[in-house]
Amino acid sequence: MASTAAFLSTTYTGLGATPTPASKSKKARLFLAPAGRRGAVRAAVSGTEQAGPAPASGEKAKKKGSDERVVQVHSAEEFDGALRAAKNRLVVVEFAASHSVNSSRIYPCMVELSRTCGDVDFLLVMGDESEATRELCRREGITAVPHFSFYKGAEKVHEEEGIGPDQLAGDVLYYGDHHSAVVQLHSRGDVEALISEHRGEGGKLVVLDVGLKRCGPCVKVYPTVVKLSRTMADTTVFARMNGDENDSCMEFLRDMDVVEVPTFLFIKDGDIVGRYVGSGRGELVGEILRYNGVRVTY
């Protein structure tokens, strides 16, 4: 099985993603939501279908094949057991319903991702299958389908409603990627060690992608970061840090005056030589080239 990064770096655009024009670059405010509410934020996406009554017995919208890695769970006990068994692996859960056309449309993307992303577990919950699955949906706060929830260490780290294949693939990459050329940083010490490694004559430009666990623009631009980490490996080192991962990361963000995410810090020979705030793919590439000494005209 290929890793999440290996698969999505080659097929992400094929799933319907389109580059974001520079004029539509998006940013998310940092430190605005009280700590107790940040985890409850949910995206309001049009096109979701409100949960309705269960259809006649025997009607099915999903049919599992023997080659699929999407595991259907039928109760809260099975659901909780699957999360525990995954430990720190990413678990992607689709909450669906047999009457939902949109659930049926997005499910093939889940199947394709499950076949290729061997470092991610995929679960399916049919909310109208039984009273046990309806109770599970109530417990998890599911009011519309298709609804996708992402878990790590049995903790929900992200959720989306009414998304398409490109958004689903990007979310899986952002939350499940551990094998790409992007260096994952988890503390101030990790940052300092990386900077020290590339300090001095001949050192590479370090591009540090600073974001948050629940940040739509951060997720949106990350596939570009992964691709650039491969195509520019000779001149540039790409790294990522989630500021809300722990106190050390948050303290580093404050010291670096990061107030909006995503923020990209450009570090050369131990010094921060510039920064770019936003998720515009073209603008980001232009800034990286500029700090690598390539003349760029806009």
Short mmCIF file of C-alpha atoms in Angstrom, two decimals:
data_model
loop_
_atom_site.label_atom_id
_atom_site.label_comp_id
_atom_site.label_asym_id
_atom_site.label_seq_id
_atom_site.Cartn_x
_atom_site.Cartn_y
_atom_site.Cartn_z
CA MET A 1 0.00 0.00 0.00
CA ALA A 2 1.23 3.46 -0.83
CA SER A 3 1.21 6.17 1.80
CA THR A 4 -1.40 8.91 1.88
CA ALA A 5 1.07 11.46 0.56
CA ALA A 6 2.29 9.25 -2.28
CA PHE A 7 -1.25 8.68 -3.53
CA LEU A 8 -2.64 12.19 -3.17
CA SER A 9 0.43 13.93 -4.56
CA THR A 10 -0.28 12.30 -7.91
CA THR A 11 -4.09 12.11 -7.94
CA TYR A 12 -5.32 15.14 -6.02
CA THR A 13 -5.89 17.27 -9.11
CA GLY A 14 -7.59 14.35 -10.80
CA LEU A 15 -10.28 14.33 -8.13
CA GLY A 16 -11.55 17.71 -9.18
CA ALA A 17 -9.36 20.20 -7.28
CA THR A 18 -8.76 23.49 -9.02
CA PRO A 19 -6.03 26.00 -8.19
CA THR A 20 -7.14 28.96 -6.11
CA PRO A 21 -6.53 32.31 -7.84
CA ALA A 22 -4.30 34.67 -5.89
CA SER A 23 -7.17 37.12 -5.56
CA LYS A 24 -9.14 34.52 -3.59
CA SER A 25 -6.46 33.69 -1.04
CA LYS A 26 -8.05 32.90 2.31
CA LYS A 27 -6.82 33.26 5.86
CA ALA A 28 -8.21 32.16 9.20
CA ARG A 29 -7.98 34.34 12.30
CA LEU A 30 -5.93 32.92 15.15
CA PHE A 31 -6.58 33.30 18.91
CA LEU A 32 -10.11 34.63 18.36
CA ALA A 33 -12.28 31.71 19.49
CA PRO A 34 -12.26 30.88 23.21
CA ALA A 35 -10.35 27.69 23.92
CA GLY A 36 -13.49 25.92 25.07
CA ARG A 37 -15.28 26.53 21.76
CA ARG A 38 -12.58 25.97 19.14
CA GLY A 39 -13.18 22.23 19.10
CA ALA A 40 -16.90 22.74 18.42
CA VAL A 41 -16.54 24.75 15.22
CA ARG A 42 -18.10 23.07 12.21
CA ALA A 43 -18.13 24.08 8.56
CA ALA A 44 -21.50 25.14 7.20
CA VAL A 45 -21.56 23.70 3.69
CA SER A 46 -24.53 23.87 1.35
CA GLY A 47 -25.86 20.74 -0.25
CA THR A 48 -26.12 18.58 2.86
CA GLU A 49 -29.24 16.51 3.39
CA GLN A 50 -31.11 16.48 6.65
CA ALA A 51 -31.48 13.08 8.22
CA GLY A 52 -34.90 11.59 7.48
CA PRO A 53 -36.86 8.49 8.32
CA ALA A 54 -35.39 5.13 7.48
CA PRO A 55 -36.43 3.63 4.15
CA ALA A 56 -38.15 0.29 3.70
CA SER A 57 -36.35 -2.75 5.08
CA GLY A 58 -33.69 -4.14 2.79
CA GLU A 59 -33.05 -0.90 0.86
CA LYS A 60 -29.29 -0.21 0.69
CA ALA A 61 -27.25 2.69 -0.65
CA LYS A 62 -23.87 1.09 -0.01
CA LYS A 63 -22.62 -2.36 -0.89
CA LYS A 64 -19.21 -3.49 0.30
CA GLY A 65 -16.94 -5.44 -1.99
CA SER A 66 -14.36 -7.92 -0.84
CA ASP A 67 -11.51 -5.65 -1.94
CA GLU A 68 -12.61 -2.59 0.05
CA ARG A 69 -11.01 -1.40 3.26
CA VAL A 70 -14.03 0.65 4.32
CA VAL A 71 -15.33 -1.07 7.45
CA GLN A 72 -19.03 -0.64 8.22
CA VAL A 73 -19.82 -0.42 11.91
CA HIS A 74 -23.24 -1.11 13.35
CA SER A 75 -23.14 0.18 16.94
CA ALA A 76 -21.41 2.55 19.32
CA GLU A 77 -19.46 -0.38 20.77
CA GLU A 78 -18.03 -1.33 17.37
CA PHE A 79 -17.33 2.33 16.61
CA ASP A 80 -15.45 2.94 19.86
CA GLY A 81 -13.54 -0.31 19.45
CA ALA A 82 -12.38 0.69 15.97
CA LEU A 83 -11.12 4.05 17.25
CA ARG A 84 -9.21 2.37 20.08
CA ALA A 85 -7.69 -0.19 17.74
CA ALA A 86 -6.45 2.55 15.40
CA LYS A 87 -4.44 4.17 18.21
CA ASN A 88 -2.76 7.22 16.63
CA ARG A 89 -3.64 6.36 13.04
CA LEU A 90 -6.05 8.68 11.28
CA VAL A 91 -9.61 7.33 11.19
CA VAL A 92 -12.00 8.79 8.61
CA VAL A 93 -15.68 8.13 9.26
CA GLU A 94 -18.47 8.72 6.78
CA PHE A 95 -21.89 9.07 8.39
CA ALA A 96 -24.40 8.32 5.63
CA ALA A 97 -28.01 7.33 5.01
CA SER A 98 -29.55 5.00 2.49
CA HIS A 99 -31.89 7.71 1.16
CA SER A 100 -29.04 10.20 0.59
CA VAL A 101 -28.00 10.74 -3.03
CA ASN A 102 -24.97 12.78 -1.94
CA SER A 103 -23.83 9.95 0.36
CA SER A 104 -23.90 7.57 -2.58
CA ARG A 105 -22.00 10.00 -4.77
CA ILE A 106 -19.11 10.56 -2.36
CA TYR A 107 -18.79 6.93 -1.25
CA PRO A 108 -16.72 5.78 -4.30
CA CYS A 109 -14.09 8.37 -3.33
CA MET A 110 -13.95 6.83 0.15
CA VAL A 111 -13.47 3.41 -1.42
CA GLU A 112 -10.66 4.62 -3.70
CA LEU A 113 -8.88 6.35 -0.83
CA SER A 114 -9.21 3.24 1.33
CA ARG A 115 -7.59 1.08 -1.33
CA THR A 116 -4.59 3.36 -1.75
CA CYS A 117 -4.04 5.06 1.63
CA GLY A 118 -2.70 2.21 3.72
CA ASP A 119 -1.87 4.50 6.65
CA VAL A 120 -5.50 5.55 7.22
CA ASP A 121 -8.52 3.60 8.55
CA PHE A 122 -11.94 4.22 6.97
CA LEU A 123 -15.30 3.56 8.65
CA LEU A 124 -18.88 3.77 7.41
CA VAL A 125 -21.93 4.38 9.62
CA MET A 126 -25.35 4.08 7.98
CA GLY A 127 -27.36 6.28 10.29
CA ASP A 128 -30.74 4.87 9.28
CA GLU A 129 -29.69 1.22 9.49
CA SER A 130 -30.98 0.59 13.01
CA GLU A 131 -31.79 2.21 16.32
CA ALA A 132 -28.18 1.51 17.40
CA THR A 133 -26.73 3.55 14.50
CA ARG A 134 -29.31 6.30 15.00
CA GLU A 135 -28.24 6.53 18.63
CA LEU A 136 -24.58 6.65 17.56
CA CYS A 137 -25.36 9.55 15.20
CA ARG A 138 -27.17 11.38 17.99
CA ARG A 139 -24.21 10.86 20.29
CA GLU A 140 -21.78 12.20 17.69
CA GLY A 141 -23.99 15.19 16.90
CA ILE A 142 -24.75 14.17 13.30
CA THR A 143 -27.76 16.05 11.91
CA ALA A 144 -27.07 15.96 8.15
CA VAL A 145 -25.40 13.56 5.74
CA PRO A 146 -22.96 12.89 4.24
CA HIS A 147 -20.92 13.91 7.28
CA PHE A 148 -17.20 13.13 7.62
CA SER A 149 -15.44 13.03 10.98
CA PHE A 150 -11.68 12.60 11.43
CA TYR A 151 -10.25 11.02 14.59
CA LYS A 152 -6.76 10.52 16.01
CA GLY A 153 -6.12 8.81 19.30
CA ALA A 154 -9.93 8.47 19.62
CA GLU A 155 -10.17 12.29 19.59
CA LYS A 156 -12.12 14.11 16.90
CA VAL A 157 -9.74 16.50 15.13
CA HIS A 158 -11.89 17.64 12.21
CA GLU A 159 -15.33 17.30 10.62
CA GLU A 160 -17.01 18.35 7.38
CA GLU A 161 -20.46 18.16 5.80
CA GLY A 162 -21.50 18.10 2.16
CA ILE A 163 -17.97 18.04 0.72
CA GLY A 164 -16.82 16.77 -2.66
CA PRO A 165 -14.03 14.34 -3.61
CA ASP A 166 -11.32 17.01 -3.85
CA GLN A 167 -12.06 18.36 -0.37
CA LEU A 168 -12.20 14.86 1.12
CA ALA A 169 -8.86 13.92 -0.47
CA GLY A 170 -7.26 17.14 0.78
CA ASP A 171 -8.55 16.58 4.31
CA VAL A 172 -7.19 13.02 4.36
CA LEU A 173 -3.80 14.29 3.22
CA TYR A 174 -3.67 17.09 5.80
CA TYR A 175 -4.69 15.00 8.80
CA GLY A 176 -3.17 11.67 7.80
CA ASP A 177 0.12 12.53 6.12
CA HIS A 178 3.22 11.30 7.95
CA HIS A 179 5.35 10.02 5.10
CA SER A 180 5.83 12.99 2.79
CA ALA A 181 8.94 15.10 2.35
CA VAL A 182 7.38 17.74 4.62
CA VAL A 183 9.13 17.66 8.02
CA GLN A 184 6.60 17.45 10.86
CA LEU A 185 7.56 19.69 13.81
CA HIS A 186 6.05 19.25 17.26
CA SER A 187 7.95 21.69 19.49
CA ARG A 188 10.22 24.73 19.56
CA GLY A 189 13.15 22.36 19.92
CA ASP A 190 12.21 20.66 16.64
CA VAL A 191 12.22 24.04 14.88
CA GLU A 192 15.57 25.04 16.34
CA ALA A 193 17.14 21.72 15.35
CA LEU A 194 15.89 22.05 11.76
CA ILE A 195 17.13 25.61 11.47
CA SER A 196 20.52 24.63 12.87
CA GLU A 197 20.79 21.77 10.40
CA HIS A 198 20.44 24.13 7.46
CA ARG A 199 22.45 27.05 8.80
CA GLY A 200 25.63 28.20 7.10
CA GLU A 201 27.03 28.30 3.60
CA GLY A 202 25.15 26.04 1.23
CA GLY A 203 22.22 25.70 3.61
CA LYS A 204 18.79 25.34 2.06
CA LEU A 205 15.88 27.74 2.38
CA VAL A 206 13.52 26.49 5.11
CA VAL A 207 9.82 27.09 4.48
CA LEU A 208 7.85 26.61 7.70
CA ASP A 209 4.09 26.14 7.21
CA VAL A 210 2.37 27.25 10.43
CA GLY A 211 -1.30 26.37 10.86
CA LEU A 212 -3.95 24.99 13.17
CA LYS A 213 -5.54 21.55 13.42
CA ARG A 214 -8.95 22.95 12.46
CA CYS A 215 -8.21 25.45 9.71
CA GLY A 216 -9.89 25.26 6.31
CA PRO A 217 -7.34 27.42 4.42
CA CYS A 218 -4.47 25.43 5.99
CA VAL A 219 -6.00 22.20 4.70
CA LYS A 220 -6.64 23.73 1.29
CA VAL A 221 -3.05 24.80 0.61
CA TYR A 222 -1.32 21.74 2.09
CA PRO A 223 -1.43 19.55 -1.06
CA THR A 224 0.56 22.31 -2.79
CA VAL A 225 3.12 22.22 0.03
CA VAL A 226 3.50 18.45 -0.37
CA LYS A 227 4.04 18.71 -4.13
CA LEU A 228 6.57 21.55 -3.75
CA SER A 229 8.46 19.55 -1.11
CA ARG A 230 9.20 17.00 -3.82
CA THR A 231 9.83 19.23 -6.83
CA MET A 232 12.04 21.70 -4.91
CA ALA A 233 13.88 19.25 -2.68
CA ASP A 234 17.30 20.30 -4.04
CA THR A 235 16.96 23.91 -2.85
CA THR A 236 14.23 24.03 -0.21
CA VAL A 237 13.20 22.23 2.97
CA PHE A 238 9.49 22.28 3.83
CA ALA A 239 8.24 21.83 7.38
CA ARG A 240 4.88 22.04 9.12
CA MET A 241 3.77 22.93 12.63
CA ASN A 242 0.27 23.07 14.10
CA GLY A 243 0.30 25.87 16.65
CA ASP A 244 -2.47 24.33 18.73
CA GLU A 245 -0.75 20.95 19.08
CA ASN A 246 0.81 21.83 22.44
CA ASP A 247 2.00 24.75 24.61
CA SER A 248 5.50 24.73 23.11
CA CYS A 249 4.12 25.21 19.59
CA MET A 250 1.72 27.94 20.69
CA GLU A 251 4.51 29.78 22.49
CA PHE A 252 6.63 29.61 19.34
CA LEU A 253 3.79 31.12 17.28
CA ARG A 254 3.42 33.99 19.71
CA ASP A 255 7.16 34.66 19.70
CA MET A 256 7.11 34.70 15.88
CA ASP A 257 4.15 37.17 15.90
CA VAL A 258 1.94 34.74 13.99
CA VAL A 259 -1.63 36.05 14.29
CA GLU A 260 -3.20 34.55 11.15
CA VAL A 261 -2.93 31.12 9.58
CA PRO A 262 -1.68 29.72 7.39
CA THR A 263 1.56 31.68 7.78
CA PHE A 264 4.68 30.59 5.90
CA LEU A 265 7.99 31.62 7.47
CA PHE A 266 11.03 31.74 5.14
CA ILE A 267 14.24 31.00 7.03
CA LYS A 268 17.71 31.30 5.55
CA ASP A 269 20.99 30.77 7.39
CA GLY A 270 19.21 30.82 10.74
CA ASP A 271 17.29 34.06 10.15
CA ILE A 272 13.66 34.69 9.24
CA VAL A 273 14.02 36.59 5.97
CA GLY A 274 10.33 36.90 5.13
CA ARG A 275 6.83 35.53 5.50
CA TYR A 276 3.69 34.96 3.48
CA VAL A 277 0.22 34.91 5.05
CA GLY A 278 -2.56 33.20 3.11
CA SER A 279 -3.45 30.17 1.01
CA GLY A 280 -2.90 31.45 -2.54
CA ARG A 281 -0.97 28.74 -4.36
CA GLY A 282 0.51 31.05 -7.01
CA GLU A 283 1.54 33.66 -4.46
CA LEU A 284 3.19 31.03 -2.26
CA VAL A 285 5.20 29.59 -5.14
CA GLY A 286 6.28 33.09 -6.17
CA GLU A 287 7.48 33.94 -2.67
CA ILE A 288 9.45 30.70 -2.36
CA LEU A 289 11.15 31.35 -5.70
CA ARG A 290 11.93 34.92 -4.69
CA TYR A 291 13.63 33.88 -1.44
CA ASN A 292 15.57 31.29 -3.39
CA GLY A 293 17.03 34.10 -5.48
CA VAL A 294 14.79 33.67 -8.54
CA ARG A 295 13.52 36.93 -9.94
CA VAL A 296 9.73 36.95 -9.98
CA THR A 297 7.51 39.55 -11.64
CA TYR A 298 3.80 39.87 -10.90
#
